[in-house]
Coordinates of C-alpha atoms and ligand atoms in Angstrom, one line a residue:
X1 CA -17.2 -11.7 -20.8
X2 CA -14.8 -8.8 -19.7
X3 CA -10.8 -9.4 -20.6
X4 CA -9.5 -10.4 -17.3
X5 CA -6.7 -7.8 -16.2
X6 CA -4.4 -9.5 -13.5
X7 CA -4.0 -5.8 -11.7
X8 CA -7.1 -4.3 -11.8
X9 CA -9.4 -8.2 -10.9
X10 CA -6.7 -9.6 -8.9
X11 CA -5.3 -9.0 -5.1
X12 CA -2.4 -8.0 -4.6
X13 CA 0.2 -9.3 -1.5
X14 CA 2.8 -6.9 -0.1
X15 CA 5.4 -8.5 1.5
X16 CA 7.6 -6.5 3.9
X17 CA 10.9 -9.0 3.3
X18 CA 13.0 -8.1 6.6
X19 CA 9.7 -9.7 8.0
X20 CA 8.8 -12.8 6.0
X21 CA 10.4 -15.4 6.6
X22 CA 14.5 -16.2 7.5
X23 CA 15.7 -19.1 5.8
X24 CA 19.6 -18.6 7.1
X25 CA 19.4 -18.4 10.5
X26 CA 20.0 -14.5 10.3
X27 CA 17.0 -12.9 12.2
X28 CA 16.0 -11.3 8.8
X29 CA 13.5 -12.3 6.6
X30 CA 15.1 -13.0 2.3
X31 CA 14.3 -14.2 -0.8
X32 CA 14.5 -17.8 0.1
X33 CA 12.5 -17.7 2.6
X34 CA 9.8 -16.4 0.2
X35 CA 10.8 -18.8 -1.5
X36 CA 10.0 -21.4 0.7
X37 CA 6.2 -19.8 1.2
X38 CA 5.4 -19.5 -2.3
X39 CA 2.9 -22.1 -2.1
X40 CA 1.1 -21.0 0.9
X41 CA 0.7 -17.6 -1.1
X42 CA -0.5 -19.6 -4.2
X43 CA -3.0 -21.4 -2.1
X44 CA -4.0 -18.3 -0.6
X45 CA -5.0 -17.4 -3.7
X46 CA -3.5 -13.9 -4.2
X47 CA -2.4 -12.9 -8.0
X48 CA 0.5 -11.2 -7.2
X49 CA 3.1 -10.2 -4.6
X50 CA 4.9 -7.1 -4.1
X51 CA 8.1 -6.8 -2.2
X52 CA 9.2 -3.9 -0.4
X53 CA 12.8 -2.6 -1.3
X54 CA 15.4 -5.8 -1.6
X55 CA 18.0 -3.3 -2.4
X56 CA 21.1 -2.8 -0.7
X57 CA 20.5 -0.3 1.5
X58 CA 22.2 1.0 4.6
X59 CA 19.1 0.9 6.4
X60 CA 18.8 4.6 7.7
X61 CA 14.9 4.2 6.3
X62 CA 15.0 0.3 6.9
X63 CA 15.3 -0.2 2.6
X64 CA 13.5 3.1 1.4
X65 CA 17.2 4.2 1.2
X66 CA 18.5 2.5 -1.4
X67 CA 22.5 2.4 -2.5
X68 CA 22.2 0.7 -5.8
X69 CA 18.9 0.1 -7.9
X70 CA 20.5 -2.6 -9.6
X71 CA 21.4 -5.3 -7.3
X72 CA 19.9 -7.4 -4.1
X73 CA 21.1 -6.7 -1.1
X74 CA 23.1 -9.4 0.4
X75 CA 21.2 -10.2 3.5
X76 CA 18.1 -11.0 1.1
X77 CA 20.3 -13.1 -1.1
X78 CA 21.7 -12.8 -5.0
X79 CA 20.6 -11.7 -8.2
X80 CA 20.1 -15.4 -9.3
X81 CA 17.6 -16.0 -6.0
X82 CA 15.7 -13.7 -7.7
X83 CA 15.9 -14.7 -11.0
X84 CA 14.7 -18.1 -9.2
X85 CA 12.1 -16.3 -7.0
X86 CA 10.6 -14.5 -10.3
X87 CA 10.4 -18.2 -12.4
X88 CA 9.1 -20.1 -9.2
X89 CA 6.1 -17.3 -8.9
X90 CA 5.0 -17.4 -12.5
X91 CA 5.0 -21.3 -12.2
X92 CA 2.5 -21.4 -9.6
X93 CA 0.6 -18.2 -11.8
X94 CA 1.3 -15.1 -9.6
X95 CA 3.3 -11.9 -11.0
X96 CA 5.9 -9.8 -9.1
X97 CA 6.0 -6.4 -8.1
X98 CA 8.7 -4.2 -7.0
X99 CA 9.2 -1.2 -5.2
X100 CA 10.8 1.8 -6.7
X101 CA 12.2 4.3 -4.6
X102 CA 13.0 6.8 -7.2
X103 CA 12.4 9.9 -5.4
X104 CA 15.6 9.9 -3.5
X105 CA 18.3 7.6 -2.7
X106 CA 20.8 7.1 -0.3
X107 CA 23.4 9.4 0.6
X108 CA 25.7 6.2 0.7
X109 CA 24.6 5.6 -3.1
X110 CA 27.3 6.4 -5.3
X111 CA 25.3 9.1 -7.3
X112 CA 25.1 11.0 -4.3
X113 CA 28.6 10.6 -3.3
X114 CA 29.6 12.0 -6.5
X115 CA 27.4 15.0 -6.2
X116 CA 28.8 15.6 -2.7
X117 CA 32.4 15.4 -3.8
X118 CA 33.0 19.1 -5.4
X119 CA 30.2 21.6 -6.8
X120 CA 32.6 20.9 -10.4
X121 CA 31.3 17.3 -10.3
X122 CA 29.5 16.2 -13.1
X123 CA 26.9 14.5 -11.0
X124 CA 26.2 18.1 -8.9
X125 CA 22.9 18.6 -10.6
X126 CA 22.0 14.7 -10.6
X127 CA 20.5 16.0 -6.6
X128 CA 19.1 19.2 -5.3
X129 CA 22.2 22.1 -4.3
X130 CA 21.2 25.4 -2.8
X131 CA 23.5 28.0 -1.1
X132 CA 20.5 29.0 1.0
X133 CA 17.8 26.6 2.6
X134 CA 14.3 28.1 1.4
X135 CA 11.2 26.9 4.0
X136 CA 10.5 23.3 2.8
X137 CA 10.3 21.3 5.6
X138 CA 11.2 17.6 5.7
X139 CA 8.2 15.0 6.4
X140 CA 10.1 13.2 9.2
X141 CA 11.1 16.4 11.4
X142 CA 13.1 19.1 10.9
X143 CA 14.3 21.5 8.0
X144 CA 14.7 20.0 4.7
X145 CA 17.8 21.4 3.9
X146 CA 21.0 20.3 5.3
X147 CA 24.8 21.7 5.1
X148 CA 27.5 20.3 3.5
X149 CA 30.4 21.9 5.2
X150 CA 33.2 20.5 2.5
X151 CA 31.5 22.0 -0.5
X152 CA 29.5 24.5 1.9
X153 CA 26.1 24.3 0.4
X154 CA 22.7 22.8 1.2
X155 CA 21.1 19.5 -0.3
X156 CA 17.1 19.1 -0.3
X157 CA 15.9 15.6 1.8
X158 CA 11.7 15.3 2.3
X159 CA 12.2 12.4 4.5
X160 CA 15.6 11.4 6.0
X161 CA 18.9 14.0 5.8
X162 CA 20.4 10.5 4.8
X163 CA 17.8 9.9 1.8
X164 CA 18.5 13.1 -0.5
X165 CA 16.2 13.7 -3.2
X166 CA 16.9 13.4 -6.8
X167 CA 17.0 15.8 -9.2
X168 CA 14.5 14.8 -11.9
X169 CA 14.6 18.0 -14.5
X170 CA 18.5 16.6 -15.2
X171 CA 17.9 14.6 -18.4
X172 CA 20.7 12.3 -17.7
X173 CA 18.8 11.8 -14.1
X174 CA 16.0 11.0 -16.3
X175 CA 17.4 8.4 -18.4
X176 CA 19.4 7.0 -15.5
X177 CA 15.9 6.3 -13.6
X178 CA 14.4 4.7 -16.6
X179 CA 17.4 2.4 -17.1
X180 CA 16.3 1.3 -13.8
X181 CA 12.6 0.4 -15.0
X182 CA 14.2 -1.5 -18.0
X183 CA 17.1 -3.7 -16.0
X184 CA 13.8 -5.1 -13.9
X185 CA 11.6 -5.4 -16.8
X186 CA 14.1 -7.2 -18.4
X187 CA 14.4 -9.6 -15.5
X188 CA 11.1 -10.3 -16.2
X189 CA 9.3 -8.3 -13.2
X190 CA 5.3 -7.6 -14.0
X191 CA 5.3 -4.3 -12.1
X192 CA 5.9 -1.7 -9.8
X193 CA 5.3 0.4 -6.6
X194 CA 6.7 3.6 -7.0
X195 CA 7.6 5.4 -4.2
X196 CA 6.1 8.7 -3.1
X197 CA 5.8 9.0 -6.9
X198 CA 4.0 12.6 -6.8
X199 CA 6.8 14.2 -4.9
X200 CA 9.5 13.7 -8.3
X201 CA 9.8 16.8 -9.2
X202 CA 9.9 20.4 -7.0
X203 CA 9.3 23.7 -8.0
X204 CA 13.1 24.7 -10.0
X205 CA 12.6 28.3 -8.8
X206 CA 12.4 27.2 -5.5
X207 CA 9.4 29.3 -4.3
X208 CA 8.6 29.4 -0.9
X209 CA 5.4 27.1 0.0
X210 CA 2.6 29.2 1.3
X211 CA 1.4 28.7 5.2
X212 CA -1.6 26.9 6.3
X213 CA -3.1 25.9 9.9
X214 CA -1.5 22.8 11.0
X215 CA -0.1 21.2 14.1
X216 CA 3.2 19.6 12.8
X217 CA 5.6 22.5 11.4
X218 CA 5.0 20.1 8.1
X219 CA 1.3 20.6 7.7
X220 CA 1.4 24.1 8.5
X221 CA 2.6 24.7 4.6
X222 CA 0.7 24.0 1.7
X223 CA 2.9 22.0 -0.2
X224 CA 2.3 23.4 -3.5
X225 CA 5.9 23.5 -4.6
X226 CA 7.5 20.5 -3.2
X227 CA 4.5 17.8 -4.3
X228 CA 2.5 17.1 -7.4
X229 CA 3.8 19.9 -10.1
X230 CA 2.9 19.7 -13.2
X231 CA 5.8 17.5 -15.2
X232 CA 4.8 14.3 -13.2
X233 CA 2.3 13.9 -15.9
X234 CA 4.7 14.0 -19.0
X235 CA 7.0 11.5 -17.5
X236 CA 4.7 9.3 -16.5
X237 CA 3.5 9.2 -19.9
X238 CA 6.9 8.5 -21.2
X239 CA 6.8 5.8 -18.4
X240 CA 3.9 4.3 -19.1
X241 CA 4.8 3.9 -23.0
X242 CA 7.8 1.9 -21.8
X243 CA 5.6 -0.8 -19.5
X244 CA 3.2 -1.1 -22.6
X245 CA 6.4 -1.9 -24.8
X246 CA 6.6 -5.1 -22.3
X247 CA 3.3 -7.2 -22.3
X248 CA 0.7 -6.9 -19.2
X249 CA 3.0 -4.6 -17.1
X250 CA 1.8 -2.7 -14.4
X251 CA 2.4 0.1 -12.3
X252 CA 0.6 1.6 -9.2
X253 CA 1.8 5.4 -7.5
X254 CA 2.1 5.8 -4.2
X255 CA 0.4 9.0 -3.8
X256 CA 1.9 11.4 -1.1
X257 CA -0.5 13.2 0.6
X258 CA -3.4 11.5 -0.8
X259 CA -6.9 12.2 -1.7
X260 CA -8.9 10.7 -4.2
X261 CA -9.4 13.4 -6.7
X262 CA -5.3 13.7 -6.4
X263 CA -5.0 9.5 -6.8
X264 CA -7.2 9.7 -9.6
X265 CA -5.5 12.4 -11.7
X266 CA -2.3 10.5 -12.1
X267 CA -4.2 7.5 -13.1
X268 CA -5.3 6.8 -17.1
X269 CA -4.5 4.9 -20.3
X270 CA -1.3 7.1 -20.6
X271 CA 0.0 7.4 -17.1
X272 CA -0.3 5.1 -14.2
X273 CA -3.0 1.9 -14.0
X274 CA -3.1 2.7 -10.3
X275 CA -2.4 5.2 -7.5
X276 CA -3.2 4.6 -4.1
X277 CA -5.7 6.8 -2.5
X278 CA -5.5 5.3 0.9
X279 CA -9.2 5.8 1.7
X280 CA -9.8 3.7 4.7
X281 CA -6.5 4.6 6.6
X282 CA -7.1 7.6 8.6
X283 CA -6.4 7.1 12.2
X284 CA -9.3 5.5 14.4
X285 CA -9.0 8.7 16.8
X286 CA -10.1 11.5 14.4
X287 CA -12.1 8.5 12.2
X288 CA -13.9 6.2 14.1
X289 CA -14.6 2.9 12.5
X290 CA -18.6 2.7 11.3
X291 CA -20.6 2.3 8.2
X292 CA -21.5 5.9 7.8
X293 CA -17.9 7.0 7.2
X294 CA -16.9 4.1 5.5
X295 CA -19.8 4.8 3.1
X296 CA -19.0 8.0 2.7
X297 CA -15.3 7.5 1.8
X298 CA -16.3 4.9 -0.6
X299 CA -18.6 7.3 -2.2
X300 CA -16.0 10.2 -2.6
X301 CA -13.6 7.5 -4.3
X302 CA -16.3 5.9 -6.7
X303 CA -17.1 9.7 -7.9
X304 CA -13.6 10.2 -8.3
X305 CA -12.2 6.9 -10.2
X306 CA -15.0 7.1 -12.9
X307 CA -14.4 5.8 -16.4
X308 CA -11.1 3.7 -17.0
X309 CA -9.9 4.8 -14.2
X310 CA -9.8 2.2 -11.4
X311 CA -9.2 2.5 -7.8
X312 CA -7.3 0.4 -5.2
X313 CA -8.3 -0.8 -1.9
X314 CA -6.0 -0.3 1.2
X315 CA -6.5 -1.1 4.5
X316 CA -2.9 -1.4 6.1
X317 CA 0.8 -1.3 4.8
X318 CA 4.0 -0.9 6.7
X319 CA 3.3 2.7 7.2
X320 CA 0.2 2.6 9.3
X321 CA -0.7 0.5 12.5
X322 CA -2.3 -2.9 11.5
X323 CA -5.8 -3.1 10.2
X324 CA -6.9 -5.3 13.5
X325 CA -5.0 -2.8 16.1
X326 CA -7.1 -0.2 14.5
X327 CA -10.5 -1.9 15.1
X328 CA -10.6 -5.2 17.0
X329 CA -11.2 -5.5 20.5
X330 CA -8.2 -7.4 22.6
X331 CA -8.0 -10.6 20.2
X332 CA -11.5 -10.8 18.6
X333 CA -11.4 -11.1 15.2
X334 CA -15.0 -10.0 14.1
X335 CA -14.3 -6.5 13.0
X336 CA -11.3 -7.7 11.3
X337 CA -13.5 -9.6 9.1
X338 CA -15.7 -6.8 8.5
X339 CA -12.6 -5.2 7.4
X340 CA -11.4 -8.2 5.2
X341 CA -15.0 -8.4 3.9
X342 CA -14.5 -4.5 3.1
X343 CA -11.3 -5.1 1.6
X344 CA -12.3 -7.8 -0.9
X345 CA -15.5 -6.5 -2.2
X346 CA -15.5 -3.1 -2.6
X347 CA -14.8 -2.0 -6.4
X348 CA -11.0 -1.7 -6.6
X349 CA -8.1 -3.9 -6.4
X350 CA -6.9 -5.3 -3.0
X351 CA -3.8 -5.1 -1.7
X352 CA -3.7 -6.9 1.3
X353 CA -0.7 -6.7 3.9
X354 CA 1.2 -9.6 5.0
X355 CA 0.0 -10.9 8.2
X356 CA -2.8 -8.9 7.3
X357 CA -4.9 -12.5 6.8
X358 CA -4.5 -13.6 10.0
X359 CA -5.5 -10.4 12.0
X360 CA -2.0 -10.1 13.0
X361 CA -2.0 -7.0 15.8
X362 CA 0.9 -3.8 16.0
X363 CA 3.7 -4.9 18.5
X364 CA 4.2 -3.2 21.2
X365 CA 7.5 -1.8 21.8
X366 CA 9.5 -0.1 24.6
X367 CA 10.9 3.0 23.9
X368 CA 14.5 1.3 23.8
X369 CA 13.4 -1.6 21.1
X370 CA 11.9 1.4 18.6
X371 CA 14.5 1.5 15.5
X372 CA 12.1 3.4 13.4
X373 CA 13.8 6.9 13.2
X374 CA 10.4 9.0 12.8
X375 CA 9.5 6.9 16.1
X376 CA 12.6 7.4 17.9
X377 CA 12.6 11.2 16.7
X378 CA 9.0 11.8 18.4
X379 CA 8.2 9.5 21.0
X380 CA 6.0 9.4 22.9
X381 CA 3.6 11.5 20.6
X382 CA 4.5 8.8 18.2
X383 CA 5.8 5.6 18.1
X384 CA 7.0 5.1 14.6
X385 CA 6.3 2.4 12.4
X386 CA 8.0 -1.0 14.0
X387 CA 4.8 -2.5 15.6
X388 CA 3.1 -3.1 11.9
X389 CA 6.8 -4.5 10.5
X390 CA 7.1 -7.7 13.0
X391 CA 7.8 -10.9 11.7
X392 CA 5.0 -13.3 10.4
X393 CA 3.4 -15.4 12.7
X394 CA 3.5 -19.1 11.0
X395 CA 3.3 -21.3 13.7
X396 CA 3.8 -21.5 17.2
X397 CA 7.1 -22.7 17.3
X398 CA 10.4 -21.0 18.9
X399 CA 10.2 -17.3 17.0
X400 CA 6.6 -18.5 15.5
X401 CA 8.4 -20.3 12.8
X402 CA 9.7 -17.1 11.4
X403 CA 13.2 -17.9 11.8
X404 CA 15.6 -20.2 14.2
X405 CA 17.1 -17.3 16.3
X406 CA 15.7 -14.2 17.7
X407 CA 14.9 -11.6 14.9
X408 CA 15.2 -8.5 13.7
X409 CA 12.0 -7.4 15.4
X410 CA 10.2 -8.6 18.9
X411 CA 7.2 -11.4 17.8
X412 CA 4.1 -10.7 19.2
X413 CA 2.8 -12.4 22.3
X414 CA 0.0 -13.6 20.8
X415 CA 1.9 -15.8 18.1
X416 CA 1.2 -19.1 20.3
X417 CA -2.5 -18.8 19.4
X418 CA -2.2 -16.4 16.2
X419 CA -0.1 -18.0 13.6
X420 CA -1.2 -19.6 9.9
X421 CA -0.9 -23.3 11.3
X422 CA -3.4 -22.5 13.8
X423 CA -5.7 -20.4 12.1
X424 CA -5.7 -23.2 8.9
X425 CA -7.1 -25.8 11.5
X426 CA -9.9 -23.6 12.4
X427 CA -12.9 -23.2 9.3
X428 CA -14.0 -20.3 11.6
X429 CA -10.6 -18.6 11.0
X430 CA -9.8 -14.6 10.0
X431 CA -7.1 -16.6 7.6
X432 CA -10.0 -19.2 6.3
X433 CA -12.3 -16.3 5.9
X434 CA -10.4 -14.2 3.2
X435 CA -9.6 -17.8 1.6
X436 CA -13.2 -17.9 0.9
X437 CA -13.6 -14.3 0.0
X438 CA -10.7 -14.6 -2.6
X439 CA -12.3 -17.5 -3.8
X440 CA -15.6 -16.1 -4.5
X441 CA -13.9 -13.1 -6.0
X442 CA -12.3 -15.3 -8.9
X443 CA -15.5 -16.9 -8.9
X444 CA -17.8 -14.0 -9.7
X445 CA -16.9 -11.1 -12.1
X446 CA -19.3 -8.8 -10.3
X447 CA -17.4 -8.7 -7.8
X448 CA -13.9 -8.3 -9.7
X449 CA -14.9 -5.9 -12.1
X450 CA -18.6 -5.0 -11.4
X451 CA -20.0 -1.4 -10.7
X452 CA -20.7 -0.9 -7.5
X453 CA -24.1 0.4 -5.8
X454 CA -24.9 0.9 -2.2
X455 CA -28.3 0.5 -1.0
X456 CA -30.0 2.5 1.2
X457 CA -29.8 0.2 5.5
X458 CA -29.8 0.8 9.1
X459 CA -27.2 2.4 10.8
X460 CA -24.9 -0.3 11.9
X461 CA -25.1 -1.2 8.4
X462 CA -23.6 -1.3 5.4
X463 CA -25.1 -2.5 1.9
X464 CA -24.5 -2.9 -1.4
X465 CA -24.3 -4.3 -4.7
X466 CA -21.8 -5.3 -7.4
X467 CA -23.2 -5.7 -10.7
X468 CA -21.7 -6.6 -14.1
X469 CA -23.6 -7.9 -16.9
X470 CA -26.2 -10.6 -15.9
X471 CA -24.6 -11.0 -12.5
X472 CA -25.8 -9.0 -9.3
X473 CA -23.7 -9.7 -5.8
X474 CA -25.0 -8.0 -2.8
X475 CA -23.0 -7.5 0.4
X476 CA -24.4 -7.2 3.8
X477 CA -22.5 -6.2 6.8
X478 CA -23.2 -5.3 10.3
X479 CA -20.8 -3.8 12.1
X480 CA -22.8 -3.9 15.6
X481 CA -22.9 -6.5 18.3
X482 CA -26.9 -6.3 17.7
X483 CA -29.0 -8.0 15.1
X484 CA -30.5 -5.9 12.5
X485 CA -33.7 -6.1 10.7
X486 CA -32.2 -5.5 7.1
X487 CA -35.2 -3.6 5.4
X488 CA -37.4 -5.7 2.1
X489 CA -36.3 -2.7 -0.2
X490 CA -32.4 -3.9 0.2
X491 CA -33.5 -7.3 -1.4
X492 CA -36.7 -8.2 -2.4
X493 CA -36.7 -6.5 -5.8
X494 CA -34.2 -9.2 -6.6
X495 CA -35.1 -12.9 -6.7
X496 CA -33.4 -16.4 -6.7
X497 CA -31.2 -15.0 -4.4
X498 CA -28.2 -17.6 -3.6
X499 CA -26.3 -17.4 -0.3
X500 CA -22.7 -17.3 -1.4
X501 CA -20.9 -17.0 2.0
X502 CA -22.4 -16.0 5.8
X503 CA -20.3 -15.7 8.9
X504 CA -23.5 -16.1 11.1
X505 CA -26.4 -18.6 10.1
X506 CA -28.2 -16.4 7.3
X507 CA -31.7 -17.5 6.7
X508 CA -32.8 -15.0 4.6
X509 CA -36.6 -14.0 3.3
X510 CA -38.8 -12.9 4.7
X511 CA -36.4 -12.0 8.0
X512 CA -33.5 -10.5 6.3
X513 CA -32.3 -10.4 9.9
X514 CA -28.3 -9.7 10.1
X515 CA -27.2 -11.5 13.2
X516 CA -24.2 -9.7 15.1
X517 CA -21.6 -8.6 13.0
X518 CA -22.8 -10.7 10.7
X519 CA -21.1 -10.9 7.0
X520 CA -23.7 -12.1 4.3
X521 CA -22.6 -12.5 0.5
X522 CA -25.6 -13.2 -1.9
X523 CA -26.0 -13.5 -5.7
X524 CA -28.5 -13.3 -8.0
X525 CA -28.2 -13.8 -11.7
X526 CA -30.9 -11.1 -12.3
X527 CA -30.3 -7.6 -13.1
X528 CA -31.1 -4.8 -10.8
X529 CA -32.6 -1.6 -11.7
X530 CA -29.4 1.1 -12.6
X531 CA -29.4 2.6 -9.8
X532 CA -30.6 6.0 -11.2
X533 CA -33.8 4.5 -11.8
X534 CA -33.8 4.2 -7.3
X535 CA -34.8 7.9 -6.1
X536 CA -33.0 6.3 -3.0
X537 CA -29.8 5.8 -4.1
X538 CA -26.8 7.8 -5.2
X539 CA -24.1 6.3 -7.2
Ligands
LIG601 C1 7.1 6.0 1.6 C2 7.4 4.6 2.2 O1 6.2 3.9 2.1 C3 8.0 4.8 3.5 O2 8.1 3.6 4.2 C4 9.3 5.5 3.4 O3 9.8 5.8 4.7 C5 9.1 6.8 2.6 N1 8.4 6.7 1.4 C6 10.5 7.3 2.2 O4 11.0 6.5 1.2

């Protein structure tokens, strides 16, 4: 039997902590309020939870612009809730993750008001200080350079003018940053989520990135100079060789701009265990939602995470509209299953979103309610992030049991009827569903850690196998409101088959009929043929 690796076999819960759960009466979601939900996560089932940014924060970027790394912000509570919040989650046998925002920092974040102070500062270099702006734009809008009028040069931002990026060739920058790592690991964290990792360091000469056809004034650049240059890799060695001083540590790169290949390079026994490739993400308009693209980014990953390189599955985080506002019709949950089904079986660990389990939906917001300031920037054309930040639905209570006053962010209408209380009740439930699913996952090492092999099935369909040493799981969706004749080829060379989990009435041989949007989940303790020996099949 394989060493079981918490990272790579578990799943892994982000919890957006404005939006958890208030336990003072505040409208905003903190630690004690996770706190208080520990148990549901627990019986959930998940192996770990990472938080998004608990750091003070002035809130420009909603916690992505962080004032100290060091310290809790207030509103979420102290340094001993967390201390408290780390203990109470190994008890029940989950790790902790934390975000690291380490590409910039606040312009309120005493670093940066050093730098800004006099160009004779000793912290001028810690952040990035032309006299003139070159063409890098910023991700969020606008030029990436703005003016300082007291000191009268330019600082470099990618996202928000208040979020100014660091200076990563300084070598006291360096050691400063890695302080940062060792405070947390210290504190007994088990890993991290860092940040727009690939955008650390830019180009020192400052070259101008070449132009390309795009429609945002963003995309038309190639950003060769601003993203992924070539001393990420040395760093994240040295990173890596300070996790592995600490025992199962982890860390998993948010990869800006992703692709697989570009996920994949950053990834290794000496740099990062994970980056995210964000396969499944693109927007429903340009991407629609069926087995034949699904497949097909599937295959591009698997090709690219080969070897000990392992790859993560994401469907949703509080970047992109919600999983179920991308493909479910009004409140049906079916294709949200499909998704959850997706999500939990492909080969690659799952990090599933808060709310994510109960199909919770984007909220819609008027123009006025919008806080986001991407949103607020380009509205209509874009309504910024808010509607997939809203606060968990628990029950259908005042606020949905969220918090005793009206919070941070509107609740969705639908909390009456979509809330964890609700959905526990019901075995037919999106939240019951990935229950099981997680279940079977820690049941079956195929489907934690097995290779994966699609088969060859009807469009509408999607097939295929995990497989790890003398254990064989095959998955069966269909995506379509018709039932589909899944051919003998998918399954018969296979026997014993056992039915592990069916959202529709699975009868199996000789039919090997998938009802409407039907899930199946079979296993058989044979071994299939690798599939290079199947002219059919591609791996
Ligand atoms: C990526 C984060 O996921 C996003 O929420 C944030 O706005 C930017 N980085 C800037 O920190």
């Amino acid at each position: 039997m394989e060493e079981y690796l918490w990272w790579r076999d578990g799943v892994i819960y982000q919890i957006y902590p404005r939006s958890f759960m208030d336990s003072n009466g505040d409208g905003l979601g903190d630690l004690e309020g996770i706190l208080s939900r520990l148990d549901y996560l627990a019986e959930l089932g998940v192996d770990a939870l990472w938080l998004s940014p608990i750091y003070p924060s002035p809130d420009a970027d909603f916690g992505y612009d962080v004032a100290d790394h060091t310290a809790i912000d207030p509103r979420f509570g102290t340094l001993a809730d967390f201390d408290r919040l780390v203990a109470e989650t190994h008890q029940r046998g989950m790790r902790l993750i934390l975000d690291m925002v380490m590409n910039h920092t606040s312009d309120q974040h005493p670093w940066f008001r050093e730098s800004r102070s006099g160009r004779e500062n000793p912290k001028r270099d810690w952040y990035l200080w032309r006299d003139r702006p070159n063409n890098w734009e910023a991700v969020f809008g606008g030029r990436a350079w703005e003016y300082d009028p007291a000191t009268r040069q330019y600082y470099y931002h990618m996202f928000l003018q208040e979020q100014p990026d660091i200076n990563w060739h300084n070598p006291e920058v360096r050691k400063a940053q890695l302080d940062v790592f060792r405070f947390w690991l210290e504190r007994g964290v088990d890993g991290f989520r860092l940040d727009v990792f690939n955008l650390y360091f830019k180009d020192a000469d400052f070259r101008d990135n070449p132009p390309r056809f795009g429609l945002r004034s963003f995309d038309r650049q190639k950003h060769v100079y601003d993203c992924d240059r070539p001393e990420m890799l040395p760093l994240l060695q040295e990173l890596r060789a300070l996790l592995d001083a600490y025992p199962e540590r982890f860390a998993v790169g948010e990869t800006f701009i992703s692709t697989p290949e570009r996920a994949a390079a950053y990834v290794g026994d000496r740099a990062l265990h994970a980056a995210f490739s964000f396969d499944f993400t693109a927007l429903e308009v340009f991407f629609p939602w069926n087995p034949a693209w699904v497949r097909k980014q599937v295959e591009r990953r698997e090709a690219a995470f080969t070897g000990n390189r392992w790859p993560t599955t994401v469907l949703a985080n509080h970047d992109l509209p919600r999983t179920a506002s991308r493909y479910c019709r009004g409140e049906d949950d079916a294709q949200a299953k499909l998704a959850m089904a997706l999500l939990l079986t492909l080969r690659g660990t799952p990090f599933l979103y808060y709310g994510e389990e109960i199909g919770m939906r984007n909220v819609p917001l008027r123009r006025k309610e919008i806080l986001d300031p991407p949103g607020k920037r380009r509205w209509p054309f874009y309504k910024g992030r808010d509607g997939c930040r809203a606060p968990m639905q628990w029950d259908n209570s005042a606020y949905a049991g969220f918090s005793t006053v009206r919070p941070w962010l509107p609740i969705h209408a639908d909390y009456p009827e979509r809330n964890v209380a609700t959905q526990s009740g019901d075995a037919d439930s999106l939240l019951n569903f990935t229950r099981k699913l997680i279940a079977l996952r820690k049941e079956m090492p195929a489907l934690r850690s097995g290779e994966f092999i699609p088969l060859s099935s009807p469009p509408g369909t999607f097939v295929y196998r995990r497989q790890s040493f003398g254990q064989t799981v095959q998955v069966m969706l269909n995506f379509t409101r018709n039932p589909i004749q899944i051919p003998l080829d998918a399954g018969a060379e296979l026997k014993n088959w056992t039915l592990l989990l069916s959202t529709g009435s699975w009868e199996g041989s000789p039919a090997w009929i998938l009802k409407p949007h039907e899930i199946v989940v079979l296993s058989s303790t044979q071994q299939a043929l690798p599939a290079s020996a199947n002219p059919q099949e591609k791996r």
